[in-house]
mmCIF file of C-alpha atoms in Angstrom:
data_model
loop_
_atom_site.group_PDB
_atom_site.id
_atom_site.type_symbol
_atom_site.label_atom_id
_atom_site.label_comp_id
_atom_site.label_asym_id
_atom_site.label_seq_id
_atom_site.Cartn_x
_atom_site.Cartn_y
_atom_site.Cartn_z
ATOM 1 C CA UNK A 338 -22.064 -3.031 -28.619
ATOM 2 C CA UNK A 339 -18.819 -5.232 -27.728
ATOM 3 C CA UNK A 340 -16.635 -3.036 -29.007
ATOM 4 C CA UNK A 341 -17.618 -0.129 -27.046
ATOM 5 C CA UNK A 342 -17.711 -2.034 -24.023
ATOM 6 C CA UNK A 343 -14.309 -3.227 -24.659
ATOM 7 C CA UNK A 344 -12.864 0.233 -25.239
ATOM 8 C CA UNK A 345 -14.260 2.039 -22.155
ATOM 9 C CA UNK A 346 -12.658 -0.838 -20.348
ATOM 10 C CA UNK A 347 -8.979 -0.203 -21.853
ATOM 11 C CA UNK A 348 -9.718 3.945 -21.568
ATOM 12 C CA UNK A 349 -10.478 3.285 -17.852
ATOM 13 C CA UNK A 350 -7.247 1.164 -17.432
ATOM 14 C CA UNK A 351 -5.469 3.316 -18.902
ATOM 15 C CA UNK A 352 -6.826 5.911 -17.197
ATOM 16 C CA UNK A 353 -7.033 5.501 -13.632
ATOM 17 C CA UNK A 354 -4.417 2.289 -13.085
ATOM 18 C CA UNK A 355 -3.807 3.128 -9.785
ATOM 19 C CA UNK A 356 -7.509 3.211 -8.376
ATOM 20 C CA UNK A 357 -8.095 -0.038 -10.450
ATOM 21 C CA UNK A 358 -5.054 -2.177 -8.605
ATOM 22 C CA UNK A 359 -6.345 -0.494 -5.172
ATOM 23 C CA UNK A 360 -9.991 -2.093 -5.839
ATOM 24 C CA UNK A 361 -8.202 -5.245 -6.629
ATOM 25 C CA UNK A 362 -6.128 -5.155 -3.278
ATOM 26 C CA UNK A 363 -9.139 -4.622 -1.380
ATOM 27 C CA UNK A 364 -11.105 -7.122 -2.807
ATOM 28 C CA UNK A 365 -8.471 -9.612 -2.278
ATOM 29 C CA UNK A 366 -8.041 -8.687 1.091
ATOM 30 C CA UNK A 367 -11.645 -9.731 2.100
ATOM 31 C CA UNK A 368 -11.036 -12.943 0.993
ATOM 32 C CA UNK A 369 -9.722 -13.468 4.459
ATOM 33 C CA UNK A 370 -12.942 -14.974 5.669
ATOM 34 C CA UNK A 371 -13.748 -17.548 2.567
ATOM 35 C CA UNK A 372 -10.221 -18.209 3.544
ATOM 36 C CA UNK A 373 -10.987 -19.623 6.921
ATOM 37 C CA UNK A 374 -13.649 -21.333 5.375
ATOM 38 C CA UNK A 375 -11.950 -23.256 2.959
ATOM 39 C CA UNK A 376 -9.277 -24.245 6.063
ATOM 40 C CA UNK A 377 -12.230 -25.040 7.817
ATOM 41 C CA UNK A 378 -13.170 -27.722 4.610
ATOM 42 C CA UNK A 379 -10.321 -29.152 4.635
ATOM 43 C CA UNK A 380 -10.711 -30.061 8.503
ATOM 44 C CA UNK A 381 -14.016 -31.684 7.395
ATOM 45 C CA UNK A 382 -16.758 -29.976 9.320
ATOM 46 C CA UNK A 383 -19.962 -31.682 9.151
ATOM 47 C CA UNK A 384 -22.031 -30.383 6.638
ATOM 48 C CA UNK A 385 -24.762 -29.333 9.322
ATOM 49 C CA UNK A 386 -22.563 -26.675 10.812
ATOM 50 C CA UNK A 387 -21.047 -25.773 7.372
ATOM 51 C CA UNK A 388 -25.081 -23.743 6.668
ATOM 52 C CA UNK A 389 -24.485 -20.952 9.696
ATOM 53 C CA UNK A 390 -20.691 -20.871 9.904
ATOM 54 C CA UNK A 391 -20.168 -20.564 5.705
ATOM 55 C CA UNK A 392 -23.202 -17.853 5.741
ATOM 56 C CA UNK A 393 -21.627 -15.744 8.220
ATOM 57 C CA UNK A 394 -18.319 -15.822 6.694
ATOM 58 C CA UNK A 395 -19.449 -15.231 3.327
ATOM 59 C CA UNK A 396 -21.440 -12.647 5.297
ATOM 60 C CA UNK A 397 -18.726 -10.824 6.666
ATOM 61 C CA UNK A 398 -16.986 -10.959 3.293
ATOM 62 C CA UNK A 399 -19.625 -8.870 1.796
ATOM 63 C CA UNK A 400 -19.808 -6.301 4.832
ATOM 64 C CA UNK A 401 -16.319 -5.775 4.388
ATOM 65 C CA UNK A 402 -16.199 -5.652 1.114
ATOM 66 C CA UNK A 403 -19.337 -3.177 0.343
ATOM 67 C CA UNK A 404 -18.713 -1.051 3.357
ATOM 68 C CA UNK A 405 -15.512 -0.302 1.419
ATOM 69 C CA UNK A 406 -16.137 -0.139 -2.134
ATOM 70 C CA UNK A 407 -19.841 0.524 -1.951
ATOM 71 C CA UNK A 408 -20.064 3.769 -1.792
ATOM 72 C CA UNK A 409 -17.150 4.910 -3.769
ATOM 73 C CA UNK A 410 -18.420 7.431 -5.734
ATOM 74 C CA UNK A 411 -21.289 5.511 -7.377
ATOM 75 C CA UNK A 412 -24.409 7.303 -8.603
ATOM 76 C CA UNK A 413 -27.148 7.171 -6.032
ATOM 77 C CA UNK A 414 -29.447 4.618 -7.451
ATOM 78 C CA UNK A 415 -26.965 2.044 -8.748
ATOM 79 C CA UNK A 416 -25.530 1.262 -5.617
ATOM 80 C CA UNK A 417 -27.170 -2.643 -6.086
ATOM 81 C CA UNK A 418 -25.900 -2.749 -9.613
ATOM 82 C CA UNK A 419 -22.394 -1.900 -8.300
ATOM 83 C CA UNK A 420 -22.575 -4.623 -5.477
ATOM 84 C CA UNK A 421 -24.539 -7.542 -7.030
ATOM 85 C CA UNK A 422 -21.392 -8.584 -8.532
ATOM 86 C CA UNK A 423 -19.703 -8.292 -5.122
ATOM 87 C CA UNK A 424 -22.149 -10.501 -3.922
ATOM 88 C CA UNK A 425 -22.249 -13.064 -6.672
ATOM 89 C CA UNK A 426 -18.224 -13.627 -6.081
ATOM 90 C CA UNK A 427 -18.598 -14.648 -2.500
ATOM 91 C CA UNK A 428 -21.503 -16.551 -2.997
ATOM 92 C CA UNK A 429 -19.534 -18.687 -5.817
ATOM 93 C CA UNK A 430 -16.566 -19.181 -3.391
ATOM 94 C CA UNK A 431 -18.388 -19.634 -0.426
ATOM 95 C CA UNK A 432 -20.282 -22.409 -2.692
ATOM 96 C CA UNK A 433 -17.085 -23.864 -3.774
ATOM 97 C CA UNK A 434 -15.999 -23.771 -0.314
ATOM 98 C CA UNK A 435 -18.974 -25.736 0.948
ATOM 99 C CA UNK A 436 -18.967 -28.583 -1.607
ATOM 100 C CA UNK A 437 -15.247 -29.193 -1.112
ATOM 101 C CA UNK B 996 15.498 11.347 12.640
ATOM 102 C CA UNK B 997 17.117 14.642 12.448
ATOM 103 C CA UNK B 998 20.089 13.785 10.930
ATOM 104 C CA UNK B 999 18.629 11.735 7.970
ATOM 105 C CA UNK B 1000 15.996 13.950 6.695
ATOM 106 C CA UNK B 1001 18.717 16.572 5.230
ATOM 107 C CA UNK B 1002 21.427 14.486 3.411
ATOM 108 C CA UNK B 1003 23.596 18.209 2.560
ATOM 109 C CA UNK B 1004 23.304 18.785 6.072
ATOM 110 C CA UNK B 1005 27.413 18.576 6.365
ATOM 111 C CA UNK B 1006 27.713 19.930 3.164
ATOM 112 C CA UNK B 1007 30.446 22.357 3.374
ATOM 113 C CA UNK B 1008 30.225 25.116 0.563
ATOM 114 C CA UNK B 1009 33.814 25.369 -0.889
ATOM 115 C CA UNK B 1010 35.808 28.272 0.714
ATOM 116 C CA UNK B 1011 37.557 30.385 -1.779
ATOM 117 C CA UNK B 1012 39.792 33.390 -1.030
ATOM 118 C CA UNK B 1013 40.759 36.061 -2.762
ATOM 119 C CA UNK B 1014 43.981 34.958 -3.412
ATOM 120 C CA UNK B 1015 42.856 31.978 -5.105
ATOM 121 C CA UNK B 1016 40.649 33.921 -7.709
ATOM 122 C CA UNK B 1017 42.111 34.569 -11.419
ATOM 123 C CA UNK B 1018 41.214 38.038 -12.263
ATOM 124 C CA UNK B 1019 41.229 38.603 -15.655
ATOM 125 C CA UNK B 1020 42.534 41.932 -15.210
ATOM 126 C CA UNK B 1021 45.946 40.147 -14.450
ATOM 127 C CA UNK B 1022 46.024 38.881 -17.852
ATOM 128 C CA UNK B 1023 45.231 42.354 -19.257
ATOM 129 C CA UNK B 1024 47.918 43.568 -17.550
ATOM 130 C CA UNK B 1025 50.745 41.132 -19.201
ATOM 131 C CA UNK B 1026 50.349 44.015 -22.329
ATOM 132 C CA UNK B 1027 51.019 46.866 -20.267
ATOM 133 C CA UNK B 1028 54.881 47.807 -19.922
ATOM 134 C CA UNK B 1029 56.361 45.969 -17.092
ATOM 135 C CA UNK B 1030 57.545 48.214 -14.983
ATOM 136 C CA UNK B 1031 55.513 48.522 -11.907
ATOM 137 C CA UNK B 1032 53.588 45.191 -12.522
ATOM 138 C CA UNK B 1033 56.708 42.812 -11.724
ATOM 139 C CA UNK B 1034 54.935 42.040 -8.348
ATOM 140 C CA UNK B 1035 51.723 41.458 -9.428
ATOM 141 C CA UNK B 1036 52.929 38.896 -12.018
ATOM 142 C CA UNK B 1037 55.070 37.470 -9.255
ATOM 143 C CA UNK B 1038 52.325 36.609 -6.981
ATOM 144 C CA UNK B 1039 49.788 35.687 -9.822
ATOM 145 C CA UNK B 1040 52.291 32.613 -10.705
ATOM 146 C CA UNK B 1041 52.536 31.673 -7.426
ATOM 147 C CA UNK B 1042 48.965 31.606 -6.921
ATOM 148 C CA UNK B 1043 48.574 29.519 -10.052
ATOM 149 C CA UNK B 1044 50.783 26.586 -8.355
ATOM 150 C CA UNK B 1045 48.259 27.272 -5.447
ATOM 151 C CA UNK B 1046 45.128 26.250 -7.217
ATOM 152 C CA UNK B 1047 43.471 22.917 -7.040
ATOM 153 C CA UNK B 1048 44.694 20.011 -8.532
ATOM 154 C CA UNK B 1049 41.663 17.590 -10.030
ATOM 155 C CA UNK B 1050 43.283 14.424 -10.213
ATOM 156 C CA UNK B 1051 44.710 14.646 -6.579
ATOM 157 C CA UNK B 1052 42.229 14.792 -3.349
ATOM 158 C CA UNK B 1053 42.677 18.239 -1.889
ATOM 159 C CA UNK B 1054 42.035 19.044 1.357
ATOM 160 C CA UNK B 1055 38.974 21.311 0.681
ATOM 161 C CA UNK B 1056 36.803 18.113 -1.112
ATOM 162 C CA UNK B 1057 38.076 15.504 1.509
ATOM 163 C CA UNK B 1058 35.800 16.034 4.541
ATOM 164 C CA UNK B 1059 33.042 16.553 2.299
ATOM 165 C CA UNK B 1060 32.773 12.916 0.672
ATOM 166 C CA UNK B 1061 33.321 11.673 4.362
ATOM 167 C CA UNK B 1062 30.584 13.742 5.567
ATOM 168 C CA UNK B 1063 28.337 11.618 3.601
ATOM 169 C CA UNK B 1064 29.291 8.265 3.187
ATOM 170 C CA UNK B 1065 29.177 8.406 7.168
ATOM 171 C CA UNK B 1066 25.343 10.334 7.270
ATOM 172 C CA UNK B 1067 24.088 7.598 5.085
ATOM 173 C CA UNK B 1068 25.648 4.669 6.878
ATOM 174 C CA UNK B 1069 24.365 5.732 10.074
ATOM 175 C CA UNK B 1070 20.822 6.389 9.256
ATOM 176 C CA UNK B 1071 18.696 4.309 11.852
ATOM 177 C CA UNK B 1072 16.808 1.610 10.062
ATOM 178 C CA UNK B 1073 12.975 0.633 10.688
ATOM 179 C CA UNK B 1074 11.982 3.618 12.774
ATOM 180 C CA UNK B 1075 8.348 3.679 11.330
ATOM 181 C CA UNK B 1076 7.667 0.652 8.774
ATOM 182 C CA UNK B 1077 4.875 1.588 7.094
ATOM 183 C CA UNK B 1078 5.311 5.371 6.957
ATOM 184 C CA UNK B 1079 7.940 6.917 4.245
ATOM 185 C CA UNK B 1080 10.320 8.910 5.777
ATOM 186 C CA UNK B 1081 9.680 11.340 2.811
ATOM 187 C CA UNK B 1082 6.422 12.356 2.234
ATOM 188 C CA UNK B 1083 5.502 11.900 -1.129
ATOM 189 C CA UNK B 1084 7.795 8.686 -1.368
ATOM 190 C CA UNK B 1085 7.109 4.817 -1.730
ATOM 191 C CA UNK B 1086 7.116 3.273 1.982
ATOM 192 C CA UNK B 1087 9.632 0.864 0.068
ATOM 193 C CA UNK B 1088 12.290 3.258 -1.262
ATOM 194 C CA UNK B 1089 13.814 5.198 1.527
ATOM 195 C CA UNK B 1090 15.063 2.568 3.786
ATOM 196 C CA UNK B 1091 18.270 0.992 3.074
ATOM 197 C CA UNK B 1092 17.049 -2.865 2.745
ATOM 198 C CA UNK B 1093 21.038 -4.152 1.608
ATOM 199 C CA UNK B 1094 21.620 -3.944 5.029
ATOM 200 C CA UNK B 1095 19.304 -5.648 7.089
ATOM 201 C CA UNK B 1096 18.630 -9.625 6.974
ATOM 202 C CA UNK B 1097 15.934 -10.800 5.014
ATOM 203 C CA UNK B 1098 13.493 -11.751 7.637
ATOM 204 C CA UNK B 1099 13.570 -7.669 8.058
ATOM 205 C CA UNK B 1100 12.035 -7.068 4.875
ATOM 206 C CA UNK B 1101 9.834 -9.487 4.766
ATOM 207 C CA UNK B 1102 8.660 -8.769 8.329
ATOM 208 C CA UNK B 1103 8.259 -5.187 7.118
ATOM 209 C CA UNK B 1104 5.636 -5.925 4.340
ATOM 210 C CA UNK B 1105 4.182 -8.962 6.242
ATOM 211 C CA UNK B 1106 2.923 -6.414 8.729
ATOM 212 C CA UNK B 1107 1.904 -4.175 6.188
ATOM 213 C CA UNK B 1108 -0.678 -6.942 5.087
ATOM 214 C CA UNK B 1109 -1.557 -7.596 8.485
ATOM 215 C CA UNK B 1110 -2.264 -4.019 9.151
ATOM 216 C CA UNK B 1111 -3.937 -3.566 6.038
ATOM 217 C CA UNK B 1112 -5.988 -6.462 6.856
ATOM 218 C CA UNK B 1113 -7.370 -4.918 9.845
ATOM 219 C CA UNK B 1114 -8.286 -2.247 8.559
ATOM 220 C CA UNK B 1115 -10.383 -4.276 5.441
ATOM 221 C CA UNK B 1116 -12.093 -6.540 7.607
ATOM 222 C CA UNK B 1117 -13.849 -4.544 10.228
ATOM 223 C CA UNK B 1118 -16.723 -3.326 8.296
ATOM 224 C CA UNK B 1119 -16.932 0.825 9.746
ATOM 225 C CA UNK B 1120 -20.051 1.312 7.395
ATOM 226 C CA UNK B 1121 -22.217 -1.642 9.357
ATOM 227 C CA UNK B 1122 -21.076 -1.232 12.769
ATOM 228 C CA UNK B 1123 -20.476 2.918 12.461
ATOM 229 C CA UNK B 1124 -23.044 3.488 14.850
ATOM 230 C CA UNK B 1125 -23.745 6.013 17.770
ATOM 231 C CA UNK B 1126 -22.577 3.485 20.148
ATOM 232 C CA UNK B 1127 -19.605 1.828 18.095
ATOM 233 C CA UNK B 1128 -18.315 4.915 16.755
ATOM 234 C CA UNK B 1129 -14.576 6.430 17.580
ATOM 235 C CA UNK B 1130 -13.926 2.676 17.479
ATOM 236 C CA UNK B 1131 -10.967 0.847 15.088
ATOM 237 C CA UNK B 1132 -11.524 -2.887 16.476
ATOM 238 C CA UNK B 1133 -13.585 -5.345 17.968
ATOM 239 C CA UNK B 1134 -11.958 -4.659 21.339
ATOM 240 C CA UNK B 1135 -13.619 -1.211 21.318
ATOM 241 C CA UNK B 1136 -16.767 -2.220 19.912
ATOM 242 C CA UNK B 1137 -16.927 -5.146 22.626
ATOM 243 C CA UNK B 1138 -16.035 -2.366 25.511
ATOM 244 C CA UNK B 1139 -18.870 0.327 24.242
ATOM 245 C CA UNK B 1140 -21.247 -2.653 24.270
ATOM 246 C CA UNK B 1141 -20.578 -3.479 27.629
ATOM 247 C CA UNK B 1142 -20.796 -0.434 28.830
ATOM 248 C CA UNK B 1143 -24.396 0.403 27.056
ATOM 249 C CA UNK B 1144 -26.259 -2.589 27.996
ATOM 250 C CA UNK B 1145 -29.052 -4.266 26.479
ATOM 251 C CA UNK B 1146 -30.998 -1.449 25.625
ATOM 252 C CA UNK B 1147 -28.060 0.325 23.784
ATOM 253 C CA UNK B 1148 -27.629 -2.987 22.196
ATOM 254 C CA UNK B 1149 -30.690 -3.465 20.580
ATOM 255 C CA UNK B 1150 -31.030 -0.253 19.449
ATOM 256 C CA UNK B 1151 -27.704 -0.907 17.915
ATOM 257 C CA UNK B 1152 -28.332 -3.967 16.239
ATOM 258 C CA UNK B 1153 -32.025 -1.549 14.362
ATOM 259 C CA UNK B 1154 -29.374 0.636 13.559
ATOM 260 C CA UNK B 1155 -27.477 -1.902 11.650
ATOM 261 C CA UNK B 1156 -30.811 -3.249 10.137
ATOM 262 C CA UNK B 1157 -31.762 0.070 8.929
ATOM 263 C CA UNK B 1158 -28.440 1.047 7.583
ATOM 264 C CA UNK B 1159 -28.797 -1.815 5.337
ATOM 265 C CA UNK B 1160 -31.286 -0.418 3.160
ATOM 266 C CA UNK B 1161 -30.090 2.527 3.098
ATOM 267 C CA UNK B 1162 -27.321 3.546 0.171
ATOM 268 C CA UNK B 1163 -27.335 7.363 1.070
ATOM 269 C CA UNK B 1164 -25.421 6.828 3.838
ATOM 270 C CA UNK B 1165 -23.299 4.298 2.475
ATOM 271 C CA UNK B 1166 -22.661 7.078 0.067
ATOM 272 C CA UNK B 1167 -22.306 9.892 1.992
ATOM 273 C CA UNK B 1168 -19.230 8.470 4.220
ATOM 274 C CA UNK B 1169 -15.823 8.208 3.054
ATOM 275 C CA UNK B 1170 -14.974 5.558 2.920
ATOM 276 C CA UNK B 1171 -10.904 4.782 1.802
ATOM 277 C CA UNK B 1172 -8.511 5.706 4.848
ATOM 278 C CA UNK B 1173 -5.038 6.663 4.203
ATOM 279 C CA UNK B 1174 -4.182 3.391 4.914
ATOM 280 C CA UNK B 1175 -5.782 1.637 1.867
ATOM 281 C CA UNK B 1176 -4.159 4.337 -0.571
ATOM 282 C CA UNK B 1177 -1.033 2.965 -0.020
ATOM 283 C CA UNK B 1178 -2.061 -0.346 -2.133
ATOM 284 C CA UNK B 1179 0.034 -4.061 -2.138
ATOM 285 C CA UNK B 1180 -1.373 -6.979 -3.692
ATOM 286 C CA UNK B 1181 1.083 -9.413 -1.314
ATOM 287 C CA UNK B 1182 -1.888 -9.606 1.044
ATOM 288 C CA UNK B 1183 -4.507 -10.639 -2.261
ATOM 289 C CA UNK B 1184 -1.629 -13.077 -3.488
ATOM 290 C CA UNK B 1185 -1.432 -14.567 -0.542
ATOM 291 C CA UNK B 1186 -5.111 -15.313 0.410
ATOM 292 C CA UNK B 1187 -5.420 -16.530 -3.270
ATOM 293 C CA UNK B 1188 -3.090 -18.929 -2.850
ATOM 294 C CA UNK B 1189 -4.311 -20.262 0.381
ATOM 295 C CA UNK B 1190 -7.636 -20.559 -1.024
ATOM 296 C CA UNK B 1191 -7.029 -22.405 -4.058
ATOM 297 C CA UNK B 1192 -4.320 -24.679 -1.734
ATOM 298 C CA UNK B 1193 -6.892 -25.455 0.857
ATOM 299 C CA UNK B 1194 -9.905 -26.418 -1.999
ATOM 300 C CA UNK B 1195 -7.560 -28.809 -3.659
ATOM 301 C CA UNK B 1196 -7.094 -30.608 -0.647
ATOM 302 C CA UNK B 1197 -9.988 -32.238 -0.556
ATOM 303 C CA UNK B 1198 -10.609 -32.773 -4.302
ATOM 304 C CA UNK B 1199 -10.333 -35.634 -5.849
ATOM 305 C CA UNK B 1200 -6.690 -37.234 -6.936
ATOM 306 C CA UNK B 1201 -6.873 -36.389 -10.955
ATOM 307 C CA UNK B 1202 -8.935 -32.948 -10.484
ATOM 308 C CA UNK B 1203 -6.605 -31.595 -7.876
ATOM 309 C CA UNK B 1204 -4.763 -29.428 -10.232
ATOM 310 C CA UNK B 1205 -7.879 -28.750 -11.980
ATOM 311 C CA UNK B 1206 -9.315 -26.926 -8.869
ATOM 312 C CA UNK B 1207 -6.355 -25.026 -8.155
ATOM 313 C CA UNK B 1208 -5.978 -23.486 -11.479
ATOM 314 C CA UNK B 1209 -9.682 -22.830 -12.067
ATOM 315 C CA UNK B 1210 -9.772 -21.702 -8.198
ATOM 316 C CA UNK B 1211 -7.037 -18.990 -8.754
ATOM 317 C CA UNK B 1212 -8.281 -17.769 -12.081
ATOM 318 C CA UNK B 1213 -11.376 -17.308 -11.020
ATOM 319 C CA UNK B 1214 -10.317 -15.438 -8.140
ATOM 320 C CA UNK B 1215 -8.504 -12.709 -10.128
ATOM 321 C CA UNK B 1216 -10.924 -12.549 -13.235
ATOM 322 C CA UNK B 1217 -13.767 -12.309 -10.861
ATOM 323 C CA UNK B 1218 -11.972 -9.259 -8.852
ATOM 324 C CA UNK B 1219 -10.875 -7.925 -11.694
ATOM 325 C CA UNK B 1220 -14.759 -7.956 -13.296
ATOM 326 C CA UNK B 1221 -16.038 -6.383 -9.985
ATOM 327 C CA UNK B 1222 -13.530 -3.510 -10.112
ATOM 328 C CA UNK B 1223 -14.223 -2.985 -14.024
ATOM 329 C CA UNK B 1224 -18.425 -2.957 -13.246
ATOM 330 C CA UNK B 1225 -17.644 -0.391 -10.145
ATOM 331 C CA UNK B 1226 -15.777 1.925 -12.407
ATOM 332 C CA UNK B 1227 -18.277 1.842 -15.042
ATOM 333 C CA UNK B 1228 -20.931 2.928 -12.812
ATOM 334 C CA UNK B 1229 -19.269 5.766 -12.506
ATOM 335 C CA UNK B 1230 -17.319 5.140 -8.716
ATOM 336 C CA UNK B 1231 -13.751 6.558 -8.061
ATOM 337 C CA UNK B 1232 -12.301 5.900 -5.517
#
């Protein structure tokens, strides 16, 4: 099973390298808002204001980032498959973020 | 603008006269008995000490190396950063960058990620409403609001609740402007960084380096895993 896993991923980067490094710019540029709350960690904000403040960054995060790559081209009913990853990355970092 | 987008505008296509040209009748002729070609052989000589040298700079190829050395030089720098001034061309690879100072280029691509950024961070899908649409910013947004009340407002914000739930229209939008094609990953490096910078701040003293290296490969593997499970499920974008 592995193995064709791993091959579909080198055919698609082999394949379509320049949609691959646009997803990856994208994605990185929505890290703006875990960003801002990292700075906001290092300023020390009381972990009663971190709960709202961190969930509506993280929020915004995932707006930005599904609005975008959401609906890319994805079959109709795997639209949740496609973000839940999405989601899972901003949740870790916004975690990481809130612990610091 | 004008001047720059044809570089053989001064071009000047060699004259030649007919003088100049070596018909190869005239060598034909040398066979024939010379009796009523002596001035035709006369002149062809003369026109052979005519012709061009190579090694010396004639007159004819002098203006022409001028012409562009001095169309190049004074092409106007930074008219439109983030456009090419070729279509089809790298933003990067038109402009002359030897020229300028260094806090040109890197203002150039500095507001390319800040332009870029914009355009990431206001999420069109969630806030593409009836009221908030033929809007690029907040600004907008905050001026339609304003101007539709309350009402308009909250049927705004069961808009956004409903659209949600609802992948068809996520799907049926495009949703990568022109803007976004033209990819950098300055803007991804850079938030990276900061990230992973700002989290080892407050670490402790012997896992500070710990946290920044874990923090910025987790960064990239876990972008790079998201774009690999999008383009398995079939999306191009």
């Amino acid at each position: 099973m592995s193995p064709i896993y791993l091959e579909s991923v080198i055919y698609l980067l082999i394949k379509g390298n320049s949609s691959f490094a646009q997803s990856v710019s994208i994605i990185g540029y929505t890290l703006f808002p875990l960003v801002i709350a990292a700075l906001l960690s290092v300023f020390n904000l009381p972990t009663i204001a971190r709960i709202p403040v961190y969930l509506i960054l993280v929020g915004w995060s995932l707006a930005a980032g599904v609005s975008i790559l959401g609906g890319s081209g994805v079959v109709k009913n795997r639209v949740g498959i496609a973000v839940y990853p999405l989601f899972v990355f901003y949740l870790g970092l916004g975690c990481l973020c809130f612990i610091s | 603008m004008a001047c720059s987008s044809n570089p053989y505008e001064h071009y000047n296509p060699p004259q030649v006269e007919d003088d100049d040209l070596i018909d190869p009748d005239d060598g034909m002729q040398f066979s024939d008995p010379p009796t009523s070609k002596n001035s035709k052989l006369t002149s062809f000589t003369a026109n052979l000490d005519d012709l061009d040298d190579p090694l010396q700079p004639t007159s004819s190829r002098a203006p022409l190396t001028g012409n562009i050395s001095s169309g190049s030089s004074s092409r106007p720098l930074n008219e439109s950063y983030l456009t090419s001034r070729f279509p089809g061309e790298d933003r990067r690879a038109p402009t002359n960058t030897i020229d300028e100072s260094v806090w040109e280029t890197l203002r150039r691509d500095l507001l390319a990620v800040w332009s870029k950024m914009r355009e990431v961070l206001y999420p069109k899908y969630l806030f593409g409403g009836s009221m908030l649409e033929n809007t690029t910013s907040f600004r907008g947004a905050y001026e339609n609001i304003r101007g539709a009340g309350i009402s308009g407002a909250r049927d705004e914000l069961v808009g956004l609740a409903g659209r949600v739930l609802d992948p068809d229209a996520l799907l049926a939008q495009g949703n990568m402007s022109e803007g976004l094609r033209d990819w950098d990953l300055w803007g991804p490096l850079i938030f990276c960084l900061l990230l992973s910078l700002f989290l080892s701040f407050r670490a402790d003293k012997e896992q500070k380096e710990l946290v920044f290296s874990g923090v910025f490969a987790m960064v990239w593997i876990g972008e790079a895993v998201v774009t690999m499970q999008i383009k398995l499920l079939g999306g191009n974008m």
